[in-house]
Coordinates of C-alpha atoms and ligand atoms in Angstrom, one line a residue:
M1499 CA 25.1 -41.7 -2.8
A1500 CA 26.1 -39.2 -5.4
K1501 CA 29.3 -39.6 -7.1
S1502 CA 32.0 -37.5 -5.7
G1503 CA 32.6 -35.7 -9.0
Q1504 CA 29.1 -34.5 -9.3
H1505 CA 29.4 -31.5 -7.2
G1506 CA 32.0 -28.9 -6.2
G1507 CA 33.5 -29.0 -2.8
N1508 CA 35.2 -32.2 -3.1
T1509 CA 38.4 -31.0 -1.3
R1510 CA 39.2 -34.4 0.4
Q1511 CA 39.3 -36.5 -2.6
M1512 CA 41.0 -33.8 -4.9
A1513 CA 43.7 -33.0 -2.2
E1514 CA 44.4 -36.8 -1.8
K1515 CA 44.7 -37.2 -5.7
Y1516 CA 47.3 -34.7 -5.7
G1517 CA 49.1 -35.4 -2.4
L1518 CA 47.8 -32.3 -0.7
N1519 CA 46.3 -31.5 2.4
A1520 CA 42.6 -30.7 2.0
E1521 CA 42.9 -27.6 4.5
D1522 CA 45.8 -26.2 2.1
L1523 CA 43.4 -26.0 -1.0
L1524 CA 41.9 -22.8 -1.8
D1525 CA 38.3 -24.0 -2.8
F1526 CA 36.7 -22.3 -5.7
S1527 CA 34.5 -25.2 -6.7
A1528 CA 31.7 -24.9 -4.0
N1529 CA 29.7 -21.6 -4.2
I1530 CA 29.3 -20.8 -0.5
N1531 CA 29.3 -17.0 1.0
P1532 CA 32.9 -16.4 1.6
L1533 CA 31.9 -14.3 4.9
G1534 CA 31.5 -17.5 6.7
M1535 CA 28.6 -18.5 8.9
P1536 CA 26.9 -15.6 10.5
Q1537 CA 28.2 -14.8 14.0
T1538 CA 24.6 -14.4 15.4
L1539 CA 24.0 -18.1 14.4
R1540 CA 27.5 -19.0 15.7
D1541 CA 26.5 -17.6 19.1
A1542 CA 22.9 -18.7 19.2
I1543 CA 24.1 -22.4 18.7
I1544 CA 26.8 -22.0 21.6
D1545 CA 24.1 -20.3 23.8
Q1546 CA 21.6 -23.1 23.1
M1547 CA 23.7 -26.1 22.8
S1548 CA 21.4 -27.8 25.0
C1549 CA 18.4 -28.1 22.5
V1550 CA 20.1 -31.2 21.2
E1551 CA 18.9 -32.8 24.4
R1552 CA 15.4 -32.7 23.2
Y1553 CA 13.6 -33.5 20.1
P1554 CA 12.7 -30.7 17.6
D1555 CA 9.4 -29.5 17.4
I1556 CA 8.0 -32.3 15.0
D1557 CA 6.1 -29.6 12.9
Y1558 CA 8.9 -26.8 13.0
Q1559 CA 6.3 -24.3 13.6
Q1560 CA 8.6 -21.4 14.5
L1561 CA 11.0 -22.2 11.6
H1562 CA 7.9 -22.1 9.3
Q1563 CA 6.6 -19.0 11.0
A1564 CA 10.1 -17.1 10.6
I1565 CA 10.1 -18.3 6.8
A1566 CA 6.6 -16.8 6.2
R1567 CA 7.5 -13.6 8.1
H1568 CA 10.4 -13.3 5.8
H1569 CA 8.6 -13.6 2.4
W1570 CA 5.2 -12.5 3.7
P1571 CA 6.1 -9.5 6.1
Q1572 CA 2.5 -8.3 5.8
Q1573 CA 1.1 -11.3 7.2
N1574 CA 0.4 -10.0 10.6
T1575 CA -2.5 -7.7 8.8
S1576 CA -3.3 -10.2 6.5
P1577 CA -6.2 -12.6 7.2
E1578 CA -4.5 -15.5 5.1
S1579 CA -1.9 -17.5 6.8
Y1580 CA 1.0 -18.4 4.4
E1581 CA 2.5 -20.8 6.8
N1582 CA 1.0 -23.8 5.0
Y1583 CA 2.7 -22.4 1.7
I1584 CA 6.0 -23.7 3.4
V1585 CA 7.9 -27.2 3.8
A1586 CA 11.2 -26.7 5.3
G1587 CA 13.8 -29.6 4.7
N1588 CA 17.1 -31.1 5.5
G1589 CA 19.0 -28.8 2.7
A1590 CA 17.1 -28.2 -0.4
T1591 CA 18.5 -31.4 -1.9
E1592 CA 16.0 -33.3 0.5
L1593 CA 13.1 -31.5 -0.8
I1594 CA 13.8 -32.4 -4.7
F1595 CA 13.8 -36.0 -3.7
Q1596 CA 10.4 -35.6 -1.8
W1597 CA 8.6 -33.5 -4.1
V1598 CA 9.5 -36.0 -6.9
Q1599 CA 8.4 -38.9 -4.7
Q1600 CA 5.2 -37.4 -3.9
T1601 CA 4.1 -36.0 -7.4
R1602 CA 5.5 -39.2 -9.4
P1603 CA 5.9 -37.2 -12.7
Q1604 CA 5.8 -39.7 -15.7
R1605 CA 7.4 -37.3 -18.0
A1606 CA 9.6 -34.3 -17.1
L1607 CA 11.6 -31.8 -18.9
I1608 CA 14.9 -30.4 -17.5
V1609 CA 16.6 -27.3 -18.4
E1610 CA 20.2 -28.2 -19.0
P1611 CA 22.9 -28.0 -18.3
T1612 CA 22.0 -27.6 -14.7
F1613 CA 22.3 -29.1 -11.1
A1614 CA 22.3 -32.9 -11.3
E1615 CA 20.1 -33.7 -8.6
Y1616 CA 16.8 -33.2 -10.5
R1617 CA 17.8 -36.0 -13.0
R1618 CA 19.0 -38.1 -10.0
A1619 CA 15.5 -37.7 -8.2
L1620 CA 13.4 -38.1 -11.5
T1621 CA 15.5 -41.4 -12.1
R1622 CA 15.0 -42.7 -8.8
Y1623 CA 11.2 -42.9 -9.4
S1624 CA 11.6 -43.9 -13.1
C1625 CA 10.6 -40.9 -14.8
D1626 CA 10.8 -40.5 -18.5
I1627 CA 13.1 -37.2 -19.0
E1628 CA 13.3 -34.9 -21.9
A1629 CA 16.4 -32.3 -21.9
F1630 CA 16.0 -28.9 -23.1
M1631 CA 19.4 -27.8 -24.0
L1632 CA 20.7 -24.5 -23.4
R1633 CA 22.8 -23.3 -26.4
E1634 CA 26.4 -21.9 -26.3
E1635 CA 25.6 -19.9 -29.6
E1636 CA 22.7 -18.2 -27.4
G1637 CA 24.9 -17.5 -24.7
F1638 CA 23.2 -20.4 -22.6
E1639 CA 20.2 -17.9 -22.3
V1640 CA 16.9 -19.0 -21.5
T1641 CA 14.9 -18.1 -24.8
E1642 CA 11.4 -18.4 -26.1
R1643 CA 12.5 -21.9 -27.5
L1644 CA 11.7 -23.4 -24.0
L1645 CA 8.0 -22.1 -24.5
D1646 CA 7.7 -23.8 -28.0
A1647 CA 9.4 -27.1 -26.3
L1648 CA 6.4 -27.3 -23.6
H1649 CA 3.9 -29.8 -24.5
D1650 CA 0.8 -31.5 -22.7
G1651 CA 2.5 -34.8 -22.4
L1652 CA 4.7 -33.1 -19.8
D1653 CA 4.0 -33.4 -16.0
C1654 CA 6.5 -31.0 -14.9
L1655 CA 9.4 -28.6 -16.0
F1656 CA 12.5 -28.2 -13.9
L1657 CA 14.3 -24.7 -14.1
C1658 CA 16.9 -23.3 -11.9
T1659 CA 17.0 -19.6 -11.8
P1660 CA 20.0 -18.3 -11.3
N1661 CA 21.1 -21.3 -13.3
N1662 CA 24.1 -23.6 -11.7
P1663 CA 26.5 -23.6 -13.4
T1664 CA 25.9 -21.1 -16.0
G1665 CA 25.0 -18.4 -13.8
L1666 CA 22.4 -16.6 -15.8
M1667 CA 18.9 -15.5 -15.0
P1668 CA 16.0 -15.7 -17.3
E1669 CA 13.9 -12.3 -17.9
T1670 CA 11.2 -11.8 -15.7
T1671 CA 8.8 -11.5 -18.6
L1672 CA 9.8 -15.0 -19.9
L1673 CA 9.4 -16.3 -16.7
Q1674 CA 5.6 -14.8 -16.5
R1675 CA 5.0 -16.6 -19.8
L1676 CA 6.5 -19.7 -18.7
L1677 CA 4.1 -19.7 -15.7
Q1678 CA 1.0 -19.0 -18.0
R1679 CA 1.8 -21.5 -20.3
T1680 CA 2.7 -24.3 -17.9
A1681 CA -0.7 -23.6 -16.0
E1682 CA -2.4 -23.8 -19.4
L1683 CA -1.0 -27.0 -20.3
N1684 CA -1.2 -28.5 -16.5
I1685 CA 2.4 -28.6 -16.0
N1686 CA 4.1 -28.6 -12.7
L1687 CA 6.4 -25.6 -12.7
F1688 CA 9.6 -26.5 -10.4
V1689 CA 11.9 -23.6 -10.0
D1690 CA 15.1 -23.8 -8.1
E1691 CA 16.0 -20.3 -6.7
S1692 CA 18.8 -21.7 -4.3
F1693 CA 21.1 -18.6 -5.5
I1694 CA 18.7 -15.9 -5.8
D1695 CA 19.3 -14.5 -2.4
F1696 CA 22.5 -13.4 -4.0
I1697 CA 20.6 -11.0 -6.4
P1698 CA 19.0 -8.4 -3.9
E1699 CA 17.0 -6.7 -6.6
N1700 CA 15.3 -10.0 -7.8
P1701 CA 12.6 -11.1 -5.7
G1702 CA 12.0 -14.2 -7.8
L1703 CA 8.5 -15.8 -8.2
T1704 CA 7.3 -15.6 -4.8
A1705 CA 4.5 -13.3 -5.6
A1706 CA 3.1 -15.6 -8.1
L1707 CA 2.5 -18.2 -5.7
R1708 CA -0.9 -17.7 -4.7
D1709 CA -2.2 -17.4 -8.3
F1710 CA -0.4 -20.3 -9.7
P1711 CA -0.6 -23.5 -7.8
N1712 CA 1.3 -25.3 -10.3
L1713 CA 4.2 -23.4 -9.2
F1714 CA 6.8 -24.8 -6.7
L1715 CA 9.7 -22.7 -5.7
L1716 CA 12.8 -24.0 -4.0
R1717 CA 15.1 -22.2 -1.5
S1718 CA 18.5 -23.1 0.0
M1719 CA 19.9 -21.4 2.9
T1720 CA 23.4 -23.1 2.7
K1721 CA 24.9 -21.1 -0.1
F1722 CA 24.0 -17.4 1.2
Y1723 CA 24.5 -18.0 5.1
A1724 CA 27.6 -20.4 4.4
I1725 CA 26.1 -23.4 6.4
P1726 CA 26.3 -26.1 3.8
G1727 CA 26.9 -28.5 6.8
L1728 CA 24.2 -27.6 8.8
R1729 CA 21.5 -28.4 5.9
L1730 CA 18.5 -26.2 5.4
G1731 CA 16.3 -25.3 2.4
Y1732 CA 12.5 -24.9 1.9
L1733 CA 9.9 -25.6 -0.8
L1734 CA 7.2 -22.9 -1.4
S1735 CA 4.0 -23.6 -3.0
S1736 CA 0.1 -22.6 -2.6
N1737 CA -0.5 -26.2 -3.7
Q1738 CA -2.0 -28.0 -0.6
Q1739 CA -2.9 -31.1 -2.5
V1740 CA 0.8 -31.7 -3.0
L1741 CA 2.4 -30.4 0.2
T1742 CA -0.1 -31.9 2.4
P1743 CA 0.5 -35.5 1.6
L1744 CA 4.2 -34.5 1.2
R1745 CA 4.3 -33.3 5.0
D1746 CA 2.5 -36.6 5.9
I1747 CA 4.9 -39.0 4.1
R1748 CA 8.1 -37.4 5.4
E1749 CA 10.3 -39.0 8.0
P1750 CA 10.1 -37.0 11.3
W1751 CA 12.6 -34.8 12.7
T1752 CA 15.1 -34.6 9.6
I1753 CA 15.9 -30.9 10.3
N1754 CA 18.4 -31.0 13.2
A1755 CA 17.8 -28.5 16.1
F1756 CA 20.7 -26.3 15.1
A1757 CA 19.5 -25.8 11.5
A1758 CA 16.1 -25.1 12.9
L1759 CA 17.4 -22.6 14.9
G1760 CA 19.5 -20.9 12.0
G1761 CA 16.2 -20.4 10.1
E1762 CA 14.5 -19.1 13.0
I1763 CA 17.0 -16.3 13.3
L1764 CA 18.8 -15.7 10.1
F1765 CA 16.5 -13.8 8.1
E1766 CA 16.6 -11.0 11.0
D1767 CA 20.6 -10.8 10.5
H1768 CA 20.2 -7.8 8.1
A1769 CA 23.7 -6.7 9.1
Y1770 CA 25.1 -10.0 7.5
A1771 CA 23.2 -9.6 4.4
K1772 CA 24.2 -6.1 3.9
Q1773 CA 27.9 -7.1 4.3
T1774 CA 27.3 -9.9 1.8
Y1775 CA 25.9 -7.6 -1.0
R1776 CA 28.7 -5.1 -0.4
W1777 CA 31.2 -7.9 -0.7
L1778 CA 29.5 -9.3 -3.9
K1779 CA 28.9 -5.9 -5.8
A1780 CA 32.7 -5.3 -5.5
E1781 CA 34.0 -8.9 -6.0
Q1782 CA 32.0 -10.1 -8.7
H1783 CA 32.6 -7.0 -11.0
A1784 CA 36.3 -7.3 -10.1
L1785 CA 36.6 -11.1 -10.7
Y1786 CA 34.5 -10.9 -13.8
Q1787 CA 36.7 -8.1 -15.3
G1788 CA 39.9 -10.2 -14.2
L1789 CA 38.9 -13.1 -15.8
S1790 CA 37.4 -11.4 -19.1
Q1791 CA 40.7 -9.9 -19.5
L1792 CA 42.4 -13.3 -20.3
P1793 CA 42.2 -13.9 -23.9
A1794 CA 42.2 -17.7 -23.2
L1795 CA 38.6 -17.4 -21.5
T1796 CA 35.3 -16.8 -22.7
V1797 CA 33.4 -15.4 -19.8
Y1798 CA 29.7 -15.4 -19.0
P1799 CA 28.4 -12.3 -17.3
P1800 CA 27.4 -13.5 -13.6
T1801 CA 24.1 -12.7 -11.7
A1802 CA 25.2 -14.5 -8.4
N1803 CA 28.2 -15.7 -6.5
Y1804 CA 30.0 -17.7 -9.1
I1805 CA 31.2 -17.3 -12.5
F1806 CA 31.0 -19.6 -15.7
F1807 CA 33.5 -19.6 -18.3
R1808 CA 34.8 -21.5 -21.4
L1809 CA 38.5 -22.0 -22.0
N1810 CA 39.4 -21.6 -25.6
Q1811 CA 42.8 -23.6 -25.5
P1812 CA 41.5 -27.3 -26.2
D1813 CA 44.7 -29.0 -25.1
L1814 CA 44.9 -27.5 -21.2
D1815 CA 43.5 -29.2 -18.4
L1816 CA 42.7 -26.0 -16.4
Q1817 CA 41.4 -27.8 -13.2
D1818 CA 44.8 -29.7 -13.2
A1819 CA 46.9 -26.9 -13.8
L1820 CA 45.4 -24.9 -11.1
M1821 CA 45.6 -27.9 -8.7
H1822 CA 49.5 -27.5 -8.8
H1823 CA 48.8 -23.8 -7.5
K1824 CA 46.7 -25.7 -4.5
I1825 CA 43.7 -24.1 -6.3
L1826 CA 40.5 -26.1 -6.9
I1827 CA 38.0 -25.0 -9.3
R1828 CA 34.8 -26.9 -10.8
H1829 CA 35.3 -28.4 -14.1
C1830 CA 32.0 -28.8 -15.8
A1831 CA 32.6 -31.8 -18.2
N1832 CA 30.0 -34.1 -16.5
Y1833 CA 27.2 -31.5 -17.5
P1834 CA 25.0 -32.7 -20.2
G1835 CA 25.7 -30.2 -22.8
L1836 CA 29.0 -28.8 -21.6
S1837 CA 32.4 -30.0 -22.1
A1838 CA 36.0 -30.5 -20.5
R1839 CA 36.6 -26.8 -21.6
H1840 CA 33.8 -25.4 -19.3
Y1841 CA 34.6 -24.5 -15.9
R1842 CA 32.9 -22.7 -13.0
V1843 CA 34.6 -20.7 -10.0
A1844 CA 33.2 -19.2 -6.9
I1845 CA 33.5 -15.7 -6.2
K1846 CA 35.6 -15.5 -3.0
S1847 CA 37.5 -12.8 -0.9
H1848 CA 39.3 -10.1 -2.6
Q1849 CA 42.6 -11.9 -1.4
D1850 CA 41.7 -15.2 -2.8
N1851 CA 40.0 -13.8 -6.1
Q1852 CA 43.5 -12.0 -6.7
Q1853 CA 45.4 -15.3 -6.1
L1854 CA 43.1 -17.1 -8.7
L1855 CA 43.6 -14.6 -11.1
Q1856 CA 47.5 -14.5 -10.7
A1857 CA 47.8 -18.2 -11.0
L1858 CA 45.7 -18.2 -14.1
G1859 CA 47.9 -15.4 -15.4
E1860 CA 51.1 -17.8 -14.7
I1861 CA 49.4 -20.7 -16.4
F1862 CA 48.5 -18.8 -19.5
S1863 CA 51.9 -17.0 -19.7
H1864 CA 53.6 -20.4 -19.8
A1865 CA 51.0 -22.1 -22.2
A1866 CA 51.2 -19.2 -24.6
Ligands
PLP872 C1 21.0 -25.2 -8.0 C2 21.1 -25.8 -6.6 N1 20.0 -26.2 -5.8 C3 20.0 -26.8 -4.7 C4 21.2 -27.3 -4.1 C5 21.2 -27.9 -2.8 O1 21.3 -27.1 -1.7 P1 21.2 -27.7 -0.4 O2 22.8 -27.4 0.3 O3 20.3 -27.0 0.3 O4 20.8 -29.2 -0.5 C6 22.5 -26.8 -4.8 C7 23.9 -27.1 -4.3 O5 24.8 -27.1 -4.8 C8 22.3 -26.2 -6.1 O6 23.5 -25.9 -6.9

C-alpha cells in the first residue's frame, strides 16, 4: 500500500492527528473538481443500480467506444477504428503499474519532482531509475536540457503534463522534439495527461499517437469529473505490441459497473465541462492573484486546477499553521527535488479559496 503521506486527500489521518473531525476539514490537498460528481452520472447510477447484479462486459466495449468517440469524433467516417488504441483501467494508477509490468523497462528516466507512482511501479519491477531534476532557478520548466539527457540506454521516459505538483505545461514544440528524439532512440515515451482536461485549449498529444507507436498517453477521469472514489482512467497508444498482451494479462472486471457507466456518459456532459471551465477561469486567476500578493510566497503560474508555491519563511510549517484553521494543504517535502518549503493547493470554490486566503493573511500577519 502507498504510504499515506505520499498523496493529497489524507483527511482522515490528518484530522486524527489534530483531534478534528475529517468532515470539518477544508481539503485543499486533493486536486478534485469542486463542482462535484456530475448530476447526469448521479442520476444514471441511481437509475441503473441493478447493473451490479451482472458482471460488466469483460471487454468494456461500450466504454472503449465512448472514449474513442470522444478523442476521434471523425471515426464514423474514417475506415480506421481507434478502439484498439484504448485500454481503460480502474483509475489511471492501475494502468501505470500494468504498463510497467508489461513493458518491463530496465532503465527509466523520470522527470522529477512528479507524481510518486511512476517510481513506485518501476521499483516494483526492479527497474533502474534515472532522475531528470527540474530546477527551481529555471522556474521548474521542462527545458531543452531534457533532450540532452536522453540516451540510447534508456527504455522509457516518464513525463507528466501538466506536471503534478508544479502545475507547469511544457511548450508544444518541445514536446514534439521529445517525441522525435525518443522515437529515434527507441525510448518509450509515457506521458501522463491526467490533468490536461482542465486546459481546454490544449488537446495534448493524442494527434501524435498514430505516427509514434513509442508514445503512451495516460488519462484520468477522476479529477475532472470529481469521481476519485469511483476509479476510472485509460491509456492511449497505437502500439498493439504492447496493448494486446497488456489486455491479455490483466485480471478481468477491474472496472466496476458504475465507473464503466460513468465513462460511457460523461464525455457527453458538455454542460458540466463548460461549467468547469467557467469556474476554473475565474478562480484560477483569483487564487493565483491572491496568493501572489502575499510577500511570503513565491507562486508558480498554474495551468490546471492546482497551484504550487514556495514559502519564503524557513521557520514556518505552513501545513501545520493552516491545520489550526481546519484547512489541509499538501506539503511537498517528500517529492525528490523539493523541500518542506514547497506546497501545493487545489483551486476550489470561490468561498473556499477566500477562506484559504484569509487564513494565510492571518498566519502571515502573526508571523511578521
Ligand atoms: C499526475 C497524476 N496521474 C495519475 C493520478 C492517478 O489518477 P487516478 O485517480 O485516475 O488513479 C494522479 C492522482 O493524483 C496524478 O496526480
